[in-house]
Amino acid sequence: MPSYKAEYTFDGVFAEAGLSSLKAAVEEFELVDWLYWCTTGWKKPYLSKYKMQPNSLGSMELEAFKTDQIRNFSIIAHVDHGKSTLADRLLELAQTITKRKDNKQVLDKLRVERERGITVKAQSASLFYDYKGKKYLLNLIDTPGHMDFNFEVSRSLAACQGTLLLVDAAQGIQAQTVANFYLAFGQDIRILPVINKIDLPSAEPDRVASQIEVAFEMPAEECLKISAKSSLNVDQILPAIIESVPPPPGDVEGPFKALLFDSWHDTYVGVVCLMAVIDGRVKKGDKIVSAHSERKYEVMETGIMYPEQTPTVSLQAGQVGYFVLNMKTLSESHVGDTFFDHKHIGTPMPGFVPAKAMVWAGIFPIDTADFEKLDHSIAKLTLSDSSVMVQKETSTALGQGWRLGFLGTLHMDVFRQRLEQEYDANIIITAPTVPYRVEYRDGTEKLIRNPTEFPDMDEISQKVRSVQEPMVRSTIIFPNEYLGDIMVLCGSRRGVQLEHTYLDENRVLLKYRLPLAEVVTDFHQELKGRSSGFASFDYEEDGYDDADLVKMNIVLNSKPVDALSIILHRSQAELVGRDWVKRLKGLLSRQLFEIVIQASVGNKIIAREGLSAMRKNVTAKCYGGDVSRKMKLLNKQKEGKKRMKAIGGVEVSQEAFYDFMSKKK
Amino acid sequence: MTRLRTLTPLLRPASFPTSAKALATSTALFNKGVVAPDKEPFSVYIHWPYCSSKCTYCNFNKYVDPNVDNERMERALVTELKSELVHWGLDQGNRPIRSVYFGGGTPSLARPRMFKLVLDTLSSMCALTKDTEISMEGNPSSTTSIEALKALRDIGINRYSLGIQSFQEHILTELGRDHTPSTALKSLLDARTVWPGKVSMDLIMGHAGQTLDDWIKELRFTMDIVDDHLSLYQLTVEPGTALHTDVKQGKMTLPDGDLSTDMYEATIQLTREVGFEHYEVSNFARNKAYSMHNSGHWIGIDYLGIGPGAHGRVSHPHTRQKFRTFNVRDPAGWMRECEEQGTGRRKTDAIELEDSKRELLVLGMRTRRGIDLDRFYQLTGQGLLEFLNKDATAWCIDAGLLQLSAASLSPTERGMAVADELSVRLLP
Ligand SMILES: Nc1nc2c(ncn2[C@@H]2O[C@H](COP(=O)(O)OP(=O)(O)OP(=O)(O)O)[C@@H](O)[C@H]2O)c(=O)[nH]1
Ligand SMILES: C[S@@+](CC[C@H](N)C(=O)[O-])C[C@H]1O[C@@H](n2cnc3c(N)ncnc32)[C@H](O)[C@@H]1O
Ligand code: SF4
Ligand SMILES: [Mg+2]
């Protein structure tokens, strides 16, 4: 039994909570409830306001939870199959959070996550659960479903011995179901198939179960069939986990060893590291050392996510919890790092292949005076999202800015939205570029993250052996009837078919090898469009291929606009050029002079549009009384001009740029 | 006179709400002799705030009041005029009057006595010369006899501006005008016999449903009967008008950018064919019959604003600091102020030097003459070309939007059409 020693007087606090004393509180609640009440009912201010003694209420004693009473699992699935909703139900079931009607994806804490209804960052939460007379400590990790955030899934899996593979009963297996299954499969952890949303009228749980059998070779009858929304059969989940997921391996008596698999920045305590303790035991004051940096740290605090940070007296083998180590910057916390007791340094865990930037884009302040402020904001935001790569960049058209590397275009969009919402930033973001590779005849190589770095015609003909583009292996799943259309689409994107499987009589799984550049922009949208929204899609990197690539420039009144240049396959330059030039024309407003918008490759103009000069812009009347009003307006207009970017002498508003880049118009 | 002097503390600089900075700069300029002792003519604007009905597009300070107390109004106008002339040191005899303008509202509804009282006051306190342009605005509905017009001429009015707006019945109805095309035509011909060569008329283009052809027909007809001055305005949707509500609610759509530009260009061409010069965005003159009053406004001449809601732009007699003045708008309130304080002036704002420069730019870009380089320097102590954004100026000259001569910087015809954009561009 865990012990919760309480040696304090909290009478004031109890009174506020409507209880006469601590004794009354203890009598009123069961132990587990009691813990829950402490964290949710009192919230943090109380816990810190009244100084805690060690072993007092503020620090939970988890020593009694030996590895056989611990299960660590994650929830993985395709986008929107209900991971976060199931996490809510499990937290309620274990009374980590109060059961309420309006618990909606409580682990999705970021504003973007709540607004978009998606999970971006994996989140952990601990649950206490009684099963067959025994108390269990369960650690759950909710993961994102979108492919951009695959890396979150892999590192979460490293801290688990089991996972719930959730499949929507109406949609069946989708591309990320497959991708995530293989991630889990590769890590050799117990996979529990769960069919969710069986409450939906269109649910076909049996059919989905047989798809699972075909695709993953897991017996159909092993699937749990639940509704995370209505809670139907959700009570079967935790027992199934306890029964079939193995307890974490590890030796409580051995020297301390832990795997760091996530970290974030907390305004109050600084860097917080989430670790899975492999062996041994650790408590406040212990000295531990990072295998990656060999730096030594003193443990300032340990605790579990319950679901907020809740201190514990110690953490030990098998447990998953957070550490405060007095790290100054997030860069010190290397995801995949192993920590040891400072006197017993052993062999580190294999670690993770670092997340790779799949797309790069330039970000610039609209008003060059905002550079410093934006620099600060980007630095801060990357503290909470270390998967963003940052380099400085200078553009002739847009001035000083940054070139940022993202995991995908959704990731890029989320980052932009967070910059705008959380930091009030006014920015322009360029079209994303995938990382190209140039191999020179002298054997050297160059990675190209920015079209301006692309070698010019002369350089290509004289010095370059090959230009290469990154390739992906993609999985596309959809109903049979769309097969023709989708094959045409993949063909037009220069794809090569690798595999063609029927998951059941009318579900097809295709594998294609495609250039990354062809899939990062609007491929997904196109797929959805051609399949009435039914196709799903996922990809993984698959090396580099030689390709006939060119750089297309956009030229405004004979001045090339570097921020608008892109690298394309030669066969597409003309089509894209015409489209861009036309859309630009639609977005620019008339100015005092004619604007000639051209797209060029090398010296060749491939598309051209003209926007004639503004003919008239003058108020009919300007009488005495209007003059002061007119002056105010004039000053405002002048300010407005400052917020426009003059590109090649042509003024482009932020909205126009934004609409252009986001292909809204 | 002595009584008035006690009503408003006059000619004491301390009584002017001058921003310290503005005062310092202009005093410095004055001390450096940038501005010569003031001999510059000034203008007077008199506002008559009543109309017989309300037009749907108009947001001027005007009131329909069947019981106008003419007597009281006239007295208040004279009171205010006297106070203000004294207050601004305009009764010292050094500054002649360039123009007097009776605007409205509908001044032709006022009694001839009103014009007489005002002009008598002016001639008794200042130098009203035979060159002083004395204009009034009139509506066709209130100038029914040629005798009435002659009486006005005999009082001293020497220029007449008639608001016709349109020669098309359905448009007049739509605009809420209280006259027909034929009364308008008759008024115009009457006025021309009374003030040959000195009559102006206002027309509005760009009505809902109006085509380019409609407008050209109307213009051609106008060319047959017009005197030597024309104001041709594009219909503007002003806030607070019935037109504004209709347009906002989608009940009415005005010609779009391209059509209204076509109308504007046709106007310039057709008037040019019969000898008119396009000397301001909406103003056309032949035989040099420019409006002295309006041109003065555009080149920074001082003007006194008298009457309800009138505004003025006047210089301090000692420091030469310019002020913008604003009068109480509602006639009753304004009259009360005049009776109790001697003036209905409610607000007097010092015009910062930079604002003066901007104003000269904005107004100058709307006129064929443009901005006189010497005059700009005299008024502001800075060369125009130094003030403006150099790249933009050079670029606009290159692009054929501006013309630079030894004496002035002026917009070309093309430049004038985009004057608002030009001003923003040229600002530093
Ligand atoms: N009808 C029904 N709807 C469900 C069920 N479970 C989840 N949903 C709904 O499905 C949508 C997606 O649920 P989430 O829990 O956000 O899905 P997710 O898998 O976490 O999504 P990502 O994190 O974006 O990958 C929400 O609108 C839920 O209300 C269920 O059992 N039945
Ligand atoms: C202040 S009005 C006074 C003239 C006189 N009351 C009349 O209406 O004939 C002067 C001129 O401004 C013009 N005007 C007033 N409001 C306008 C608007 N909204 N759009 C275009 N011109 C307007 C009309 O041509 C009008 O004749
Ligand atoms: S346009 Fe003239 S008549 Fe009509 S309301 Fe305005 S001021 Fe009065
Ligand atoms: Mg989620």
PDB file of C-alpha atoms in Angstrom, chain A residues 590-593 613-631 634-635 637-638 641-642 649 651, chain B residues 60 233-234 236 258 261-262 264-265 281-282 297 303 311 324 358-359 362-363 366 395 416-421 424-425 427-428:
ATOM      1  CA  ARG A 590      -3.166  48.379 -59.224  1.00  0.00           C
ATOM      2  CA  GLN A 591      -0.371  50.830 -58.682  1.00  0.00           C
ATOM      3  CA  LEU A 592       0.822  54.034 -60.268  1.00  0.00           C
ATOM      4  CA  PHE A 593       2.625  52.108 -62.966  1.00  0.00           C
ATOM      5  CA  ALA A 613      -1.542  51.112 -63.973  1.00  0.00           C
ATOM      6  CA  MET A 614      -4.107  52.625 -61.666  1.00  0.00           C
ATOM      7  CA  ARG A 615      -6.175  55.047 -63.725  1.00  0.00           C
ATOM      8  CA  LYS A 616      -7.887  57.109 -61.126  1.00  0.00           C
ATOM      9  CA  ASN A 617      -7.617  57.574 -57.414  1.00  0.00           C
ATOM     10  CA  VAL A 618      -8.716  60.976 -56.306  1.00  0.00           C
ATOM     11  CA  THR A 619     -11.603  62.255 -54.229  1.00  0.00           C
ATOM     12  CA  ALA A 620     -13.996  64.484 -56.124  1.00  0.00           C
ATOM     13  CA  LYS A 621     -14.235  67.157 -53.494  1.00  0.00           C
ATOM     14  CA  CYS A 622     -11.800  68.560 -51.042  1.00  0.00           C
ATOM     15  CA  TYR A 623     -13.375  71.393 -49.123  1.00  0.00           C
ATOM     16  CA  GLY A 624     -12.009  73.218 -46.115  1.00  0.00           C
ATOM     17  CA  GLY A 625     -13.584  71.100 -43.422  1.00  0.00           C
ATOM     18  CA  ASP A 626     -12.539  67.911 -45.074  1.00  0.00           C
ATOM     19  CA  VAL A 627      -8.921  68.927 -45.036  1.00  0.00           C
ATOM     20  CA  SER A 628      -8.158  67.966 -41.453  1.00  0.00           C
ATOM     21  CA  ARG A 629      -9.960  64.669 -41.975  1.00  0.00           C
ATOM     22  CA  LYS A 630      -8.037  64.179 -45.175  1.00  0.00           C
ATOM     23  CA  MET A 631      -4.748  64.821 -43.394  1.00  0.00           C
ATOM     24  CA  LEU A 634      -3.202  60.557 -45.412  1.00  0.00           C
ATOM     25  CA  ASN A 635      -1.073  59.851 -42.358  1.00  0.00           C
ATOM     26  CA  GLN A 637      -2.294  55.598 -45.493  1.00  0.00           C
ATOM     27  CA  LYS A 638       1.353  56.449 -45.145  1.00  0.00           C
ATOM     28  CA  LYS A 641       2.357  51.712 -46.850  1.00  0.00           C
ATOM     29  CA  LYS A 642       5.003  50.996 -44.282  1.00  0.00           C
ATOM     30  CA  GLY A 649       9.187  48.400 -56.408  1.00  0.00           C
ATOM     31  CA  GLU A 651       3.812  47.052 -53.094  1.00  0.00           C
TER      32      GLU A 651
ATOM     33  CA  PHE B  60     -22.947  69.580 -45.588  1.00  0.00           C
ATOM     34  CA  TYR B 233     -18.276  66.186 -59.358  1.00  0.00           C
ATOM     35  CA  GLN B 234     -18.234  62.444 -59.147  1.00  0.00           C
ATOM     36  CA  THR B 236     -19.511  60.609 -53.498  1.00  0.00           C
ATOM     37  CA  ASP B 258     -13.661  51.564 -64.522  1.00  0.00           C
ATOM     38  CA  THR B 261     -12.915  56.576 -64.652  1.00  0.00           C
ATOM     39  CA  ASP B 262     -14.320  56.513 -68.162  1.00  0.00           C
ATOM     40  CA  TYR B 264     -13.994  61.296 -65.656  1.00  0.00           C
ATOM     41  CA  GLU B 265     -11.865  61.002 -68.773  1.00  0.00           C
ATOM     42  CA  VAL B 281      -9.835  67.598 -60.239  1.00  0.00           C
ATOM     43  CA  SER B 282     -13.484  68.641 -60.483  1.00  0.00           C
ATOM     44  CA  HIS B 297      -7.791  77.734 -50.655  1.00  0.00           C
ATOM     45  CA  TYR B 303      -9.553  82.421 -45.049  1.00  0.00           C
ATOM     46  CA  HIS B 311     -14.144  76.474 -40.674  1.00  0.00           C
ATOM     47  CA  ARG B 324      -7.518  75.945 -38.251  1.00  0.00           C
ATOM     48  CA  ARG B 358       1.267  68.112 -46.263  1.00  0.00           C
ATOM     49  CA  GLU B 359      -1.794  70.237 -46.906  1.00  0.00           C
ATOM     50  CA  VAL B 362      -2.368  67.300 -51.076  1.00  0.00           C
ATOM     51  CA  LEU B 363      -4.211  70.338 -52.413  1.00  0.00           C
ATOM     52  CA  ARG B 366      -5.221  68.293 -57.233  1.00  0.00           C
ATOM     53  CA  TRP B 395      10.156  58.301 -60.295  1.00  0.00           C
ATOM     54  CA  MET B 416      -4.055  64.544 -61.325  1.00  0.00           C
ATOM     55  CA  ALA B 417      -6.283  61.516 -61.832  1.00  0.00           C
ATOM     56  CA  VAL B 418      -4.308  59.659 -59.189  1.00  0.00           C
ATOM     57  CA  ALA B 419      -3.595  62.655 -56.964  1.00  0.00           C
ATOM     58  CA  ASP B 420      -4.505  60.844 -53.751  1.00  0.00           C
ATOM     59  CA  GLU B 421      -2.028  58.075 -54.456  1.00  0.00           C
ATOM     60  CA  VAL B 424       0.875  59.393 -50.246  1.00  0.00           C
ATOM     61  CA  ARG B 425       3.812  58.354 -52.392  1.00  0.00           C
ATOM     62  CA  LEU B 427       5.329  62.172 -48.603  1.00  0.00           C
ATOM     63  CA  PRO B 428       8.666  61.619 -46.961  1.00  0.00           C
TER      64      PRO B 428
END
